[in-house]
Short mmCIF file of C-alpha atoms and ligand atoms in Angstrom, two decimals:
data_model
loop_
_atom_site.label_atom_id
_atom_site.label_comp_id
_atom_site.label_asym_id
_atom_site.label_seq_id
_atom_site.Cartn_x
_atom_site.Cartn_y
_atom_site.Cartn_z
CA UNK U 1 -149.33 -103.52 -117.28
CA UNK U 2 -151.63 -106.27 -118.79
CA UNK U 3 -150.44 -109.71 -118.50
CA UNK U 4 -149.16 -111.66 -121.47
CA UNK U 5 -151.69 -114.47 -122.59
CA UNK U 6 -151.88 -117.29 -124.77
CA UNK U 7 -154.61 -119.38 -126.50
CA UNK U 8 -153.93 -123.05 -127.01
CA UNK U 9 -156.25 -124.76 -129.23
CA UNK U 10 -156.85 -120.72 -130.56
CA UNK U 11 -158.83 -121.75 -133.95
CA UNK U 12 -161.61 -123.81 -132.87
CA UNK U 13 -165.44 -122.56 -131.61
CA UNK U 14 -164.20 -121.50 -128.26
CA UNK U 15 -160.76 -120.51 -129.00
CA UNK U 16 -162.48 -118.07 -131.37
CA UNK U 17 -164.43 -117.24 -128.07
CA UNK U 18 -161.66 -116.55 -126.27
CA UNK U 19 -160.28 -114.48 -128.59
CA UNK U 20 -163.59 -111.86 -128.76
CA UNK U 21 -163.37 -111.67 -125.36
CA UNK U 22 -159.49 -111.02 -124.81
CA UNK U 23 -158.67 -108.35 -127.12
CA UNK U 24 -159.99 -105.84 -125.28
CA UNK U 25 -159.67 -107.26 -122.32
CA UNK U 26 -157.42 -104.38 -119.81
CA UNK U 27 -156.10 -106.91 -117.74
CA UNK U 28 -154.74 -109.47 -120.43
CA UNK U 29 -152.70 -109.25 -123.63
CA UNK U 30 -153.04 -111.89 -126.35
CA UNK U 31 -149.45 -112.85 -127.42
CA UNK U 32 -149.85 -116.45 -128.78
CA UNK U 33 -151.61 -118.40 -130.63
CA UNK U 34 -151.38 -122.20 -130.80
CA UNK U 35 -153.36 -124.88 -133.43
CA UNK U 36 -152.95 -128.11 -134.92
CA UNK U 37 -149.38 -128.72 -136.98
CA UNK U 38 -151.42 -128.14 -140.19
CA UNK U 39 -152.09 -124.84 -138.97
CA UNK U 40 -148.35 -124.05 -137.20
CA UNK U 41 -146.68 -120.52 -139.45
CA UNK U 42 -149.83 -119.87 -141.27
CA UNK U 43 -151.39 -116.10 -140.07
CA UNK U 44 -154.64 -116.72 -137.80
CA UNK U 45 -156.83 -114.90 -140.39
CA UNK U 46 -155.31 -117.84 -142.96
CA UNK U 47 -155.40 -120.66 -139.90
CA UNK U 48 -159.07 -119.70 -138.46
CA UNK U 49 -162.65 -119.93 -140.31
CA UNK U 50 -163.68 -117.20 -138.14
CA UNK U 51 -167.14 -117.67 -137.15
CA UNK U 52 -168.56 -115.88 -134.01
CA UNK U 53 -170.56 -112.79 -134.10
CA UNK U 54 -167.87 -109.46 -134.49
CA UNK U 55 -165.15 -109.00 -137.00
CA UNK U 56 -161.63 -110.76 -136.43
CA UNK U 57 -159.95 -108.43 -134.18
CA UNK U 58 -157.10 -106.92 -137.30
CA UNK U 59 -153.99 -106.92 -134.50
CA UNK U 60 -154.86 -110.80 -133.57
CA UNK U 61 -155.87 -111.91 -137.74
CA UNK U 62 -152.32 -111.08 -138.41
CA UNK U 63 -150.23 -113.10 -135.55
CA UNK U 64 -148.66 -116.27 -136.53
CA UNK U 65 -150.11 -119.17 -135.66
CA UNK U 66 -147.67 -121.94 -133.67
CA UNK U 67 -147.95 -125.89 -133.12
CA UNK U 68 -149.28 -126.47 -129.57
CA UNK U 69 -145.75 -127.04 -128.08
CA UNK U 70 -144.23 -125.58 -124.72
CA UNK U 71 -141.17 -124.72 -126.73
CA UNK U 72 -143.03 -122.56 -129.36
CA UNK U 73 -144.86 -120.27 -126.69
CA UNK U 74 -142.45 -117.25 -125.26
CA UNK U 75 -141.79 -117.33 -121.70
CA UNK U 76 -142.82 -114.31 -121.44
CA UNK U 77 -146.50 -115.37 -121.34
CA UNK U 78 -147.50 -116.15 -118.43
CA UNK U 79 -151.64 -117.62 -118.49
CA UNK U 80 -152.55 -119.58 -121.21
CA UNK U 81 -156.58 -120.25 -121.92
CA UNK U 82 -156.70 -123.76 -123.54
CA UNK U 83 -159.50 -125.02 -125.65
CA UNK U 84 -157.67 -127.54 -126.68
CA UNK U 85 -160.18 -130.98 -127.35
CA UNK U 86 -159.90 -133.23 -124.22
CA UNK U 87 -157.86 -135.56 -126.13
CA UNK U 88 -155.22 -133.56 -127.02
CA UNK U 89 -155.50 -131.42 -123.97
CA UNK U 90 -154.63 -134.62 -121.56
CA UNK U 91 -151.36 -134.94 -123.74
CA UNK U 92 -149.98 -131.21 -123.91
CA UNK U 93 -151.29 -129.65 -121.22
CA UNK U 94 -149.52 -131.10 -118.80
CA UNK U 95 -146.18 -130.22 -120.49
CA UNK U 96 -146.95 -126.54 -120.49
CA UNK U 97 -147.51 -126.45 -116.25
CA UNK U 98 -144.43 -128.71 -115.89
CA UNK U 99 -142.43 -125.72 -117.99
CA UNK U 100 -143.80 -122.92 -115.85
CA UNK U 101 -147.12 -121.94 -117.39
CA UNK U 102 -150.60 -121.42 -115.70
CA UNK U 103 -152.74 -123.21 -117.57
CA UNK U 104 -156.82 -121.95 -117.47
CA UNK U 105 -158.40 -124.60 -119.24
CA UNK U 106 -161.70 -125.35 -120.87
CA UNK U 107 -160.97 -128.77 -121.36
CA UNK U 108 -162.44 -131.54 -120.00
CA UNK U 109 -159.56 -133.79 -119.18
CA UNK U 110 -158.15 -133.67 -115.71
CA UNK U 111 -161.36 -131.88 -114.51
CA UNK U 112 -161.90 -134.46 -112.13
CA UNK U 113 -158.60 -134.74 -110.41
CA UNK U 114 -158.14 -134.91 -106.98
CA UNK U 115 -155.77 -132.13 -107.25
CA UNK U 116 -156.82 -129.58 -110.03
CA UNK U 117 -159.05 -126.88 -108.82
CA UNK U 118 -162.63 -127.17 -110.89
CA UNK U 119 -163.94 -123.78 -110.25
CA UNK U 120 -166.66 -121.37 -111.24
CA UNK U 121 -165.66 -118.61 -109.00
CA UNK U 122 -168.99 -116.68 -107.83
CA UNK U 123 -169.10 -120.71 -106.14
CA UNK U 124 -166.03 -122.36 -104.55
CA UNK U 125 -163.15 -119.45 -105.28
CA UNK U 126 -161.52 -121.31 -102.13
CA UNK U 127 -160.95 -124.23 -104.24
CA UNK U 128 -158.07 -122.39 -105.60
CA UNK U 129 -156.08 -123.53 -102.54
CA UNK U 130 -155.98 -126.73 -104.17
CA UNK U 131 -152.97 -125.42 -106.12
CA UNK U 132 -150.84 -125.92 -103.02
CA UNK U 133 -151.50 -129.37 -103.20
CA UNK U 134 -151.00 -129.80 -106.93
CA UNK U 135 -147.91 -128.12 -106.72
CA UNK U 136 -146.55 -130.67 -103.80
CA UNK U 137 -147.61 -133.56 -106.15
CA UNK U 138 -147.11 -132.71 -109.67
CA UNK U 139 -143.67 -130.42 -108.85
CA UNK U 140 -145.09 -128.36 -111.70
CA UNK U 141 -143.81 -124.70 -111.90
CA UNK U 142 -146.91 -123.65 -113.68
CA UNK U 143 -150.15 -124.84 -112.14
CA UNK U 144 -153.50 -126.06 -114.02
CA UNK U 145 -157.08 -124.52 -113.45
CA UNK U 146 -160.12 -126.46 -115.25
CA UNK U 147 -164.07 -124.73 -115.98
CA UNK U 148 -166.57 -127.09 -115.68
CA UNK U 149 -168.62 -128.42 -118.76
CA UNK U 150 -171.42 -125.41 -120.37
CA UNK U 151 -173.96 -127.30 -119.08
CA UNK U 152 -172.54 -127.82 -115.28
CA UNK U 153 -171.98 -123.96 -115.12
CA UNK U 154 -175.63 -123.43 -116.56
CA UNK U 155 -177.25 -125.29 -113.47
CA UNK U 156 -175.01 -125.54 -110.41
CA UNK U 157 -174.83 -121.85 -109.73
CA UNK U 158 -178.63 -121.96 -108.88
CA UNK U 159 -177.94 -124.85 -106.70
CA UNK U 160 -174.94 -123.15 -104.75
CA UNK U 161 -178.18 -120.57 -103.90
CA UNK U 162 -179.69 -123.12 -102.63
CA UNK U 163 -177.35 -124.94 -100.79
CA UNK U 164 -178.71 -123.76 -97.43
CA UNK U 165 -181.54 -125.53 -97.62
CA UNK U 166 -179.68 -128.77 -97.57
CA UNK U 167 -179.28 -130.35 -101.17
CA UNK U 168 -180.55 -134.13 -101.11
CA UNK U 169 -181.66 -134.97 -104.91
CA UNK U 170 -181.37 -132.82 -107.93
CA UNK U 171 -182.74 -133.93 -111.06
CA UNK U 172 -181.29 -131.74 -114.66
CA UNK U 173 -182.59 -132.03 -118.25
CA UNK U 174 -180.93 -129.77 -120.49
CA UNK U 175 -181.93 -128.68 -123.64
CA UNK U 176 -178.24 -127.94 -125.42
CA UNK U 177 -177.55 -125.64 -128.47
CA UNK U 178 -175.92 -126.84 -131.59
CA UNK U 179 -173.23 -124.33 -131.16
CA UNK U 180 -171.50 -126.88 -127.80
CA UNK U 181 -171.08 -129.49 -130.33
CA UNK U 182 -168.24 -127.50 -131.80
CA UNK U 183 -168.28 -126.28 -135.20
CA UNK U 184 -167.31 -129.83 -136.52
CA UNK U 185 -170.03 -131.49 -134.44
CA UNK U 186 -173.97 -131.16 -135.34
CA UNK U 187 -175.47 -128.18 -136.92
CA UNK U 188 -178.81 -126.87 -136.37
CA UNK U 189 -179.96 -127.42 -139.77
CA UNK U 190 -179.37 -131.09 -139.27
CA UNK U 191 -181.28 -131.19 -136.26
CA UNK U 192 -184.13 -129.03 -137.53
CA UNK U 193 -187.28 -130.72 -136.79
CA UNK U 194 -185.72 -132.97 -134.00
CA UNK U 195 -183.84 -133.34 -130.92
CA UNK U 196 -181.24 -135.79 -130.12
CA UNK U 197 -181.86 -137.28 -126.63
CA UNK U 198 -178.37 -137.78 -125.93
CA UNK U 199 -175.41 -136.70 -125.54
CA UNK U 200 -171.39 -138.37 -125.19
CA UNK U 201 -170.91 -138.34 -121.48
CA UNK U 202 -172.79 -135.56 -120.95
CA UNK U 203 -174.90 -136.47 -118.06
CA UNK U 204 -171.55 -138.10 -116.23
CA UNK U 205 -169.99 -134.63 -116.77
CA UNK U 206 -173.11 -133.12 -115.07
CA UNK U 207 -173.62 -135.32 -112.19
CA UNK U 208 -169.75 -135.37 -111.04
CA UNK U 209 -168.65 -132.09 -111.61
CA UNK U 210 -171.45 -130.52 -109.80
CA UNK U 211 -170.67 -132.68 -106.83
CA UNK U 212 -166.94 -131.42 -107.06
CA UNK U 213 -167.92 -127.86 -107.38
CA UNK U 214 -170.28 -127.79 -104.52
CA UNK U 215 -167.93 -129.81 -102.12
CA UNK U 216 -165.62 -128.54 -99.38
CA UNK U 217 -161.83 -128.47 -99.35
CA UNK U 218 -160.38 -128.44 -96.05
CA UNK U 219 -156.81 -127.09 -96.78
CA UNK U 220 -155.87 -130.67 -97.21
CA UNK U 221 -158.54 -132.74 -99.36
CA UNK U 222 -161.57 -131.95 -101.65
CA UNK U 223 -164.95 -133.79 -100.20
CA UNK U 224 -167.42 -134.05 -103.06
CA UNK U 225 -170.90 -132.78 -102.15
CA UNK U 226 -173.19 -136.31 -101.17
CA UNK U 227 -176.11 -135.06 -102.99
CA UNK U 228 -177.65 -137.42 -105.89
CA UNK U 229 -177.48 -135.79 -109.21
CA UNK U 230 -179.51 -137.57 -112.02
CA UNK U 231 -178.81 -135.56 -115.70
CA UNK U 232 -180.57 -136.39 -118.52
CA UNK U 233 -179.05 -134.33 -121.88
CA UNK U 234 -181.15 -133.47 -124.68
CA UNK U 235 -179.43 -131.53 -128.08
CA UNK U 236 -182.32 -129.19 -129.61
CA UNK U 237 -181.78 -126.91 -132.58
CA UNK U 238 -181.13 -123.76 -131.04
CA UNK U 239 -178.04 -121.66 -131.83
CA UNK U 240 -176.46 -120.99 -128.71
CA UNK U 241 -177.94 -120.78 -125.21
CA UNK U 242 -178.22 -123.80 -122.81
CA UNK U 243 -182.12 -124.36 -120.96
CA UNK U 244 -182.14 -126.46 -118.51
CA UNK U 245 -184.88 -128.11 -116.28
CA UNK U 246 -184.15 -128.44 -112.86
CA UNK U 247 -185.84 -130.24 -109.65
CA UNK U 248 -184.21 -130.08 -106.33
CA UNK U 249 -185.17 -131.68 -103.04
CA UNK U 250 -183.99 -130.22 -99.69
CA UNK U 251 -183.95 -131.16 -96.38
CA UNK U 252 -185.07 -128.08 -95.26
CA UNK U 253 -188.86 -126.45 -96.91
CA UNK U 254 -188.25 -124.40 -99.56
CA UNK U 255 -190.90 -122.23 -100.80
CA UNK U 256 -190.88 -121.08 -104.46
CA UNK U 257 -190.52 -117.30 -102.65
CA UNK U 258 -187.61 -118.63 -100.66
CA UNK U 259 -185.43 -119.95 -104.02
CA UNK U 260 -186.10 -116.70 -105.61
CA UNK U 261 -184.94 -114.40 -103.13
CA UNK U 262 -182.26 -116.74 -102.37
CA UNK U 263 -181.37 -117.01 -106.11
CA UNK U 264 -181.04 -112.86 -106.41
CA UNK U 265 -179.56 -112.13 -103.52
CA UNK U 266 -176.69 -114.69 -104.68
CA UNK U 267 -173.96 -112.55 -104.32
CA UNK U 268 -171.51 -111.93 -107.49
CA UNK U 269 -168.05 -111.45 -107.52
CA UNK U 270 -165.82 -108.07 -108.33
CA UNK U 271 -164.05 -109.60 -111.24
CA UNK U 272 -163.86 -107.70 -114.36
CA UNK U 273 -166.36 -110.36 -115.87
CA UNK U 274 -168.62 -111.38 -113.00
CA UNK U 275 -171.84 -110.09 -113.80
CA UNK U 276 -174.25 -107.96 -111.48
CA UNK U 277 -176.36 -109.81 -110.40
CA UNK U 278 -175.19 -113.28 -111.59
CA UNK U 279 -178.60 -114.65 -111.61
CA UNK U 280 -181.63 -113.17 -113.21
CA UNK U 281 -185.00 -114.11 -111.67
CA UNK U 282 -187.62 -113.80 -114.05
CA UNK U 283 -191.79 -113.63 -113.33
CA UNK U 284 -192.99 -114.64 -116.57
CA UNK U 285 -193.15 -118.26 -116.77
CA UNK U 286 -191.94 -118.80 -120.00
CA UNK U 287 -188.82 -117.04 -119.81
CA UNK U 288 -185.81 -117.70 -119.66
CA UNK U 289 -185.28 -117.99 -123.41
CA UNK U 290 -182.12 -118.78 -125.16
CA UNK U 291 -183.05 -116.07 -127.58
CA UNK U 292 -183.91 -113.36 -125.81
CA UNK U 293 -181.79 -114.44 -122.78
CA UNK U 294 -178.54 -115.73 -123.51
CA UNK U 295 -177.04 -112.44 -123.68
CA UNK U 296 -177.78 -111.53 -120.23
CA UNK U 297 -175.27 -109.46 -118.53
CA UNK U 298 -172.92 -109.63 -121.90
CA UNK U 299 -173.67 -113.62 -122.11
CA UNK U 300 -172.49 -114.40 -118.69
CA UNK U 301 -175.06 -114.18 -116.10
CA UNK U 302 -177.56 -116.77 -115.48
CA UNK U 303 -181.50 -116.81 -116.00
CA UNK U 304 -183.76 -118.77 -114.04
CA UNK U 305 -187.61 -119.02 -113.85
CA UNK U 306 -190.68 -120.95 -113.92
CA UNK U 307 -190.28 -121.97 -109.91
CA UNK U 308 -193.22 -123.82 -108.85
CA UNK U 309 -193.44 -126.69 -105.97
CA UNK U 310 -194.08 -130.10 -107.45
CA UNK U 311 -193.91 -133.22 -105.61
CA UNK U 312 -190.81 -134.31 -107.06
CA UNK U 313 -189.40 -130.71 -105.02
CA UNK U 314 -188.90 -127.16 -106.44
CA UNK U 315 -188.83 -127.14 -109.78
CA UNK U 316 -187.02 -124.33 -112.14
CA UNK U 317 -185.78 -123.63 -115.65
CA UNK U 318 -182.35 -122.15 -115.96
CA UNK U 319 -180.06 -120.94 -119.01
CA UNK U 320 -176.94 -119.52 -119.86
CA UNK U 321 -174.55 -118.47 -122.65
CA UNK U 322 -172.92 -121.79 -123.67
CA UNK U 323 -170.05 -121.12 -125.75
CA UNK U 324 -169.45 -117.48 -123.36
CA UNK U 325 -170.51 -118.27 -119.75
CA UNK U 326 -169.93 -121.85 -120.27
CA UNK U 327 -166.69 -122.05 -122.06
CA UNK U 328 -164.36 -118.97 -122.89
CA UNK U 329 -165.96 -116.73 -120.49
CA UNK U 330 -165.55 -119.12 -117.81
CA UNK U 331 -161.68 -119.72 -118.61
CA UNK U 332 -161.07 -116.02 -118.77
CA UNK U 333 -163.05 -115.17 -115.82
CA UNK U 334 -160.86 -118.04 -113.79
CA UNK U 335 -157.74 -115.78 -115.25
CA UNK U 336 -158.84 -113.14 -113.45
CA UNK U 337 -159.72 -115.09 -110.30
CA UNK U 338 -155.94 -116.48 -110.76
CA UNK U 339 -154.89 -112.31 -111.26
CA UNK U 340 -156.45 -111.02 -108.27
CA UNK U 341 -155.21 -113.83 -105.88
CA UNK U 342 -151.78 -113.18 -106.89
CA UNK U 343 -151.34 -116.53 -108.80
CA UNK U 344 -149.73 -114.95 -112.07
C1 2RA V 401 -172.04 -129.66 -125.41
N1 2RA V 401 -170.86 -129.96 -123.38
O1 2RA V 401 -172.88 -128.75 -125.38
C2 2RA V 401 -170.75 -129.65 -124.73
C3 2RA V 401 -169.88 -128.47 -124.95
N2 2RA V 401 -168.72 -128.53 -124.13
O2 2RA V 401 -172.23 -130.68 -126.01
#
């Protein structure tokens, strides 16, 4: 029987997300929807400007909307995906763990804690243990998984290939799609004919999380990775699809041969939506593309290419699916980590 699921946050760019990729999902059932006040009793095809690329699912554009309130959610439901914005997010979600609910979130409050599990799970699935400890300190009956930011899961996947080789310094430019800014933020007609060379605390998101992902958790306490992460974020007007330009230094050599093989032979996971493989190693130079590339294994596997040695160490462009890989299909794809380890 499919477990009963909720989205919090449900009419916004990845909320929409979420919902194309849960409604025919096997494993999970939508069966509520939460927005803003403004939007609580209105039907989701009245609540939602619907905006991604396939028709409102008809069963979904009919549900009634609710406020983003424990109370308002059956108990019955027991995973809730929230895209909730961080703001709002650090205020409500943890009200929703406290009353019972597991909580995969997309949000970037909390990622950080010492005691919520920030996981991409092809790369640290053992951080999950960390809900032991959250559940000794918060009390919570629910618990509370975070994704990392698009542009974290674009990059650090390619590093975790690498992480044999001893990680000392990684440098990351991205080049960031419109469509992460959120359908209030900047469109791609504004930015036509420019790029924005910065972006909110993009970089800080970048450098920390990656260090968090790629650290060890020794049943007891997380130790962040020591390597030094420099991120410089760029916005360009492309659609959707996050490039990014990475250099790495190791303290082992690493030939450009080496990261490639190593980069394949990565091994994926058998969750419903873990791609095979999860990262695509292309010859041409100029790939990958946004594109021609984002869709890659239904928009969540990852592209790399262009490895050459430089003396600043190997050097690589990487890409993935922002608003899928990066955002709802990372928060579903943690639901199904949280499935198959028994957590729901
Ligand atoms: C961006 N990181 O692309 C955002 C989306 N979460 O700006």
């Amino acid at each position: 029987m499919a477990v009963r699921v909720g989205v919090l946050g449900a009419t916004g760019a990845v909320g929409q997300r979420l919902i194309q990729l849960l409604e025919p999902h096997p494993e999970f059932e939508i069966a509520a929807l939460t927005a803003s006040d403004s939007s609580a009793g209105k039907t989701y095809r009245q609540a939602a400007k619907w905006r991604v690329d396939s028709p409102i699912p008809s069963d979904v554009a009919e549900m009634t909307v609710t406020a983003t309130d424990p109370d308002e959610v059956p108990n019955d439901v027991d995973l809730l995906f929230s895209s909730l914005p961080s703001s709002i997010g650090a205020d409500v979600e943890p009200g929703f763990c406290e009353d019972g609910y597991v909580v995969s979130s997309n949000s970037s409050n909390g990622r950080m804690a010492d005691d919520i599990p920030l996981v991409i799970p092809e790369v640290n699935a053992d951080h999950l243990d960390l809900l032991e400890v959250q559940r000794d300190e918060r009390g919570w009956d629910g618990a509370m998984v975070k994704n990392p930011n698009c542009s974290t899961i674009t990059f650090v996947p390619t590093l975790a290939a690498l992480a044999e080789y001893g990680l000392e310094k990684v440098h990351v430019s991205t080049l960031q799609a419109v469509s992460g800014a959120g359908y209030d933020g900047v469109s791609s007609m504004e930015i036509i004919d420019n790029a924005i060379p910065h972006i909110g605390s993009e970089e800080d998101k970048l450098e920390t999380e990656s260090r968090k992902l790629l650290g060890s958790f020794d049943g007891a306490e997380l130790s962040h990775n020591e390597m030094n992460v420099s991120a410089s974020c760029n916005r360009i007007p492309t659609i959707d699809g996050h490039l990014e330009n990475v250099w790495v230094e190791t303290e082992d050599d690493l030939t450009t041969e080496e990261a490639a093989s190593a980069m394949e032979a990565y091994p994926s996971l058998d969750l419903r939506s873990s791609p095979d493989p999860l990262i695509h190693v292309f010859d041409e130079p100029d790939r990958p593309q946004p594109r021609m590339d984002r869709t890659l294994g239904d928009g969540m596997a990852i592209g790399a290419g262009g490895l050459q040695e430089t003396p600043f160490g190997l050097q690589y462009n990487c890409l993935a699916h922002n608003t899928i890989r990066g955002a709802a299909g990372a928060s579903v794809l943690n639901g199904e980590l949280l499935l198959e380890n028994g957590l729901l």
